[in-house]
Structure formats: structure tokens, C-alpha cells
Amino acid sequence: MAKKSSMERVAEAAEAAGLEITILTMPDSTRTAEEAANACKCEVGQIVKSLIFQREDTEEFVLLLVAGDRQADLEAAATVVGGPLTRADAKRVRKETGFAIGGVAPIGHMCPVAVYMDPALLNHEVVWAAAGAPNAVFSVCPAKLKAAVGAAVLA
């Protein structure tokens, strides 16, 4: 059986979670929040940055879903997550989640990942997230995304 592409995993995870999404392949990169906002014709704050970190104490992955116009506050996140966070190794992220940095999606990971969401994302009717490739995105209601991934809201 052929190995599924990252985009196929995202599509299947969305369907399994009851999210109705359409993955769009953009002609240009959507790797950064600014590039994605330009491509999606939306505000930078509507871009979901899917940032993988690891807990320093357990080395477990933690996924922070952060609004494109904001930075991840690792100290504040650590209090919600339960331990200090550090940047995850890109090769390990690729191997274990199936996503390369810059194309990490909020759904479709090959391993279980604890998910935490920036409350600023919930201020929008629609947000745009990476769909498993540096130029692939999908739009979704942020409350539905939060429910689908079981995200805790960051303080």
C-alpha cells in the first residue's frame, strides 16, 4: 500500500473529525504567516501558525496553534502545558509527525500530540491553517478546529 502524503493525512483527519474542509494548493509559498495571509487574502491574525515544541521534562511534543500576528509566549504556555517548552528538532518533527517545519498542520499527525490554542484565533469567523505542504492551506471555523483537535486554550 502506498504511503499517504501529508495532505492526504490532513484531509482524512479532517473528515474523521467531522470538519468540512477544502485543501487549496496555492501558486506561491504559504510557509510564513505573511505569505499565507497574502495568498489567502485575509488578515495575518487569521493565519494559524502550527508550532511544534517539546516539553523539556518529558520530551513529548506539544502543538501550539498561534495567531499569525502573535508570537508564542513559551513562559505562559508552560504554565498551561505543565512544564517548560523548548524548540523541537526539525528532523524529529518530520519523522514523528510526518510534517516538515513550515507545513505542519493542526490535524493529521502520525503521533499523538497535545494541542493548545491561542484565544486570539477564536475572535475570527474563519482561520486558515497549513494543510501538510509549504503551499497548501485550508480554511475552518476556529471553534470547530479547537473541538476537532481537543485543544486547550492558552491563557
mmCIF file of C-alpha atoms in Angstrom:
data_model
loop_
_atom_site.group_PDB
_atom_site.id
_atom_site.type_symbol
_atom_site.label_atom_id
_atom_site.label_comp_id
_atom_site.label_asym_id
_atom_site.label_seq_id
_atom_site.Cartn_x
_atom_site.Cartn_y
_atom_site.Cartn_z
ATOM 1 C CA MET A 1 0.000 0.000 0.000
ATOM 2 C CA ALA A 2 1.345 3.432 -0.921
ATOM 3 C CA LYS A 3 2.314 5.790 1.869
ATOM 4 C CA LYS A 4 -0.167 8.647 2.284
ATOM 5 C CA SER A 5 1.002 12.171 1.552
ATOM 6 C CA SER A 6 0.851 14.798 4.278
ATOM 7 C CA MET A 7 -2.052 16.478 2.505
ATOM 8 C CA GLU A 8 -3.960 13.182 2.285
ATOM 9 C CA ARG A 9 -3.467 12.643 6.037
ATOM 10 C CA VAL A 10 -4.831 16.152 6.717
ATOM 11 C CA ALA A 11 -7.874 15.520 4.514
ATOM 12 C CA GLU A 12 -8.567 12.153 6.181
ATOM 13 C CA ALA A 13 -8.111 13.581 9.692
ATOM 14 C CA ALA A 14 -10.496 16.424 8.896
ATOM 15 C CA GLU A 15 -13.114 14.015 7.585
ATOM 16 C CA ALA A 16 -12.713 11.747 10.622
ATOM 17 C CA ALA A 17 -13.161 14.779 12.911
ATOM 18 C CA GLY A 18 -16.243 15.962 11.047
ATOM 19 C CA LEU A 19 -14.519 19.066 9.653
ATOM 20 C CA GLU A 20 -15.662 20.014 6.182
ATOM 21 C CA ILE A 21 -12.572 21.496 4.571
ATOM 22 C CA THR A 22 -11.201 22.029 1.113
ATOM 23 C CA ILE A 23 -7.445 21.938 0.776
ATOM 24 C CA LEU A 24 -6.185 24.636 -1.551
ATOM 25 C CA THR A 25 -2.804 24.440 -3.238
ATOM 26 C CA MET A 26 -1.547 27.968 -3.699
ATOM 27 C CA PRO A 27 0.744 29.035 -6.566
ATOM 28 C CA ASP A 28 3.156 30.624 -4.064
ATOM 29 C CA SER A 29 4.553 29.616 -0.679
ATOM 30 C CA THR A 30 2.379 29.881 2.402
ATOM 31 C CA ARG A 31 5.279 28.944 4.692
ATOM 32 C CA THR A 32 5.170 32.200 6.709
ATOM 33 C CA ALA A 33 2.092 33.837 8.202
ATOM 34 C CA GLU A 34 2.567 36.882 5.974
ATOM 35 C CA GLU A 35 2.873 34.756 2.816
ATOM 36 C CA ALA A 36 -0.179 32.739 3.825
ATOM 37 C CA ALA A 37 -2.253 35.859 4.535
ATOM 38 C CA ASN A 38 -1.348 37.290 1.130
ATOM 39 C CA ALA A 39 -2.226 34.027 -0.613
ATOM 40 C CA CYS A 40 -5.490 33.590 1.315
ATOM 41 C CA LYS A 41 -6.449 37.262 1.048
ATOM 42 C CA CYS A 42 -7.045 37.549 4.779
ATOM 43 C CA GLU A 43 -5.606 39.272 7.836
ATOM 44 C CA VAL A 44 -2.347 37.886 9.243
ATOM 45 C CA GLY A 45 -4.210 37.252 12.518
ATOM 46 C CA GLN A 46 -6.428 34.723 10.703
ATOM 47 C CA ILE A 47 -3.453 32.500 9.928
ATOM 48 C CA VAL A 48 -2.968 29.546 12.258
ATOM 49 C CA LYS A 49 0.716 29.024 12.981
ATOM 50 C CA SER A 50 1.119 25.352 13.968
ATOM 51 C CA LEU A 51 4.250 25.410 16.117
ATOM 52 C CA ILE A 52 5.719 22.188 17.472
ATOM 53 C CA PHE A 53 7.662 22.341 20.720
ATOM 54 C CA GLN A 54 8.703 19.675 23.155
ATOM 55 C CA ARG A 55 8.428 19.565 26.890
ATOM 56 C CA GLU A 56 11.861 19.818 28.498
ATOM 57 C CA ASP A 57 10.919 17.337 31.222
ATOM 58 C CA THR A 58 9.278 14.573 29.144
ATOM 59 C CA GLU A 59 10.388 15.411 25.572
ATOM 60 C CA GLU A 60 6.749 14.959 24.479
ATOM 61 C CA PHE A 61 5.638 17.090 21.565
ATOM 62 C CA VAL A 62 3.284 19.991 22.188
ATOM 63 C CA LEU A 63 1.495 21.779 19.351
ATOM 64 C CA LEU A 64 0.746 25.462 19.850
ATOM 65 C CA LEU A 65 -1.800 26.951 17.457
ATOM 66 C CA VAL A 66 -0.914 30.640 17.437
ATOM 67 C CA ALA A 67 -2.476 33.535 15.531
ATOM 68 C CA GLY A 68 -0.242 34.691 12.690
ATOM 69 C CA ASP A 69 0.135 38.195 14.085
ATOM 70 C CA ARG A 70 1.280 36.971 17.509
ATOM 71 C CA GLN A 71 4.336 35.250 18.964
ATOM 72 C CA ALA A 72 4.217 32.102 21.065
ATOM 73 C CA ASP A 73 4.678 33.025 24.731
ATOM 74 C CA LEU A 74 6.546 29.943 25.929
ATOM 75 C CA GLU A 75 6.587 31.013 29.578
ATOM 76 C CA ALA A 76 2.820 31.490 29.651
ATOM 77 C CA ALA A 77 2.305 28.281 27.663
ATOM 78 C CA ALA A 78 4.470 26.336 30.129
ATOM 79 C CA THR A 79 2.066 27.155 32.943
ATOM 80 C CA VAL A 80 -0.865 25.766 30.931
ATOM 81 C CA VAL A 81 1.076 22.808 29.496
ATOM 82 C CA GLY A 82 2.542 21.839 32.865
ATOM 83 C CA GLY A 83 6.232 22.121 32.066
ATOM 84 C CA PRO A 84 8.823 24.214 30.259
ATOM 85 C CA LEU A 85 8.920 24.070 26.461
ATOM 86 C CA THR A 86 11.839 24.077 24.073
ATOM 87 C CA ARG A 87 12.073 24.139 20.286
ATOM 88 C CA ALA A 88 11.655 20.672 18.773
ATOM 89 C CA ASP A 89 14.269 19.265 16.401
ATOM 90 C CA ALA A 90 13.075 19.626 12.789
ATOM 91 C CA LYS A 91 14.209 16.112 11.796
ATOM 92 C CA ARG A 92 12.401 14.579 14.764
ATOM 93 C CA VAL A 93 9.269 16.607 13.965
ATOM 94 C CA ARG A 94 9.326 15.320 10.375
ATOM 95 C CA LYS A 95 9.973 11.720 11.399
ATOM 96 C CA GLU A 96 7.372 11.506 14.160
ATOM 97 C CA THR A 97 4.566 13.823 12.996
ATOM 98 C CA GLY A 98 5.003 13.350 9.257
ATOM 99 C CA PHE A 99 5.177 17.110 8.683
ATOM 100 C CA ALA A 100 8.115 19.295 7.749
ATOM 101 C CA ILE A 101 8.547 22.607 9.563
ATOM 102 C CA GLY A 102 6.658 25.214 7.517
ATOM 103 C CA GLY A 103 3.952 22.746 6.526
ATOM 104 C CA VAL A 104 2.889 21.468 9.953
ATOM 105 C CA ALA A 105 -0.876 21.143 10.036
ATOM 106 C CA PRO A 106 -3.045 21.272 13.144
ATOM 107 C CA ILE A 107 -4.502 17.844 12.234
ATOM 108 C CA GLY A 108 -3.238 14.640 10.637
ATOM 109 C CA HIS A 109 -0.183 13.967 12.780
ATOM 110 C CA MET A 110 1.268 10.455 12.716
ATOM 111 C CA CYS A 111 1.723 10.534 16.501
ATOM 112 C CA PRO A 112 -0.422 11.829 19.351
ATOM 113 C CA VAL A 113 0.280 15.484 20.133
ATOM 114 C CA ALA A 114 -1.164 17.651 22.909
ATOM 115 C CA VAL A 115 -2.690 20.772 21.333
ATOM 116 C CA TYR A 116 -3.081 24.263 22.794
ATOM 117 C CA MET A 117 -4.792 27.164 21.033
ATOM 118 C CA ASP A 118 -4.198 30.907 21.162
ATOM 119 C CA PRO A 119 -7.512 32.510 22.244
ATOM 120 C CA ALA A 120 -6.985 35.272 19.639
ATOM 121 C CA LEU A 121 -7.810 32.733 16.908
ATOM 122 C CA LEU A 122 -11.302 32.335 18.355
ATOM 123 C CA ASN A 123 -12.036 36.002 17.601
ATOM 124 C CA HIS A 124 -12.370 35.196 13.877
ATOM 125 C CA GLU A 125 -15.194 33.530 11.968
ATOM 126 C CA VAL A 126 -12.682 31.798 9.701
ATOM 127 C CA VAL A 127 -9.000 30.976 10.079
ATOM 128 C CA TRP A 128 -6.522 29.458 7.633
ATOM 129 C CA ALA A 129 -4.152 26.622 8.534
ATOM 130 C CA ALA A 130 -1.375 24.677 6.842
ATOM 131 C CA ALA A 131 -2.503 21.506 5.133
ATOM 132 C CA GLY A 132 0.705 19.486 5.094
ATOM 133 C CA ALA A 133 2.751 21.211 2.385
ATOM 134 C CA PRO A 134 4.506 24.598 2.175
ATOM 135 C CA ASN A 135 1.870 25.886 -0.267
ATOM 136 C CA ALA A 136 -1.266 24.038 0.918
ATOM 137 C CA VAL A 137 -3.888 25.551 3.221
ATOM 138 C CA PHE A 138 -7.457 25.092 4.373
ATOM 139 C CA SER A 139 -9.968 27.391 6.000
ATOM 140 C CA VAL A 140 -12.027 26.421 9.019
ATOM 141 C CA CYS A 141 -14.123 27.873 11.817
ATOM 142 C CA PRO A 142 -11.654 28.188 14.726
ATOM 143 C CA ALA A 143 -14.145 26.860 17.308
ATOM 144 C CA LYS A 144 -14.681 23.753 15.171
ATOM 145 C CA LEU A 145 -10.904 23.309 14.784
ATOM 146 C CA LYS A 146 -10.476 23.663 18.558
ATOM 147 C CA ALA A 147 -13.101 20.958 19.147
ATOM 148 C CA ALA A 148 -11.697 18.660 16.451
ATOM 149 C CA VAL A 149 -8.180 18.656 17.903
ATOM 150 C CA GLY A 150 -9.254 18.785 21.545
ATOM 151 C CA ALA A 151 -7.219 21.934 22.096
ATOM 152 C CA ALA A 152 -6.932 23.592 25.466
ATOM 153 C CA VAL A 153 -6.991 27.384 25.271
ATOM 154 C CA LEU A 154 -3.797 29.171 26.234
ATOM 155 C CA ALA A 155 -4.200 31.863 28.883
#
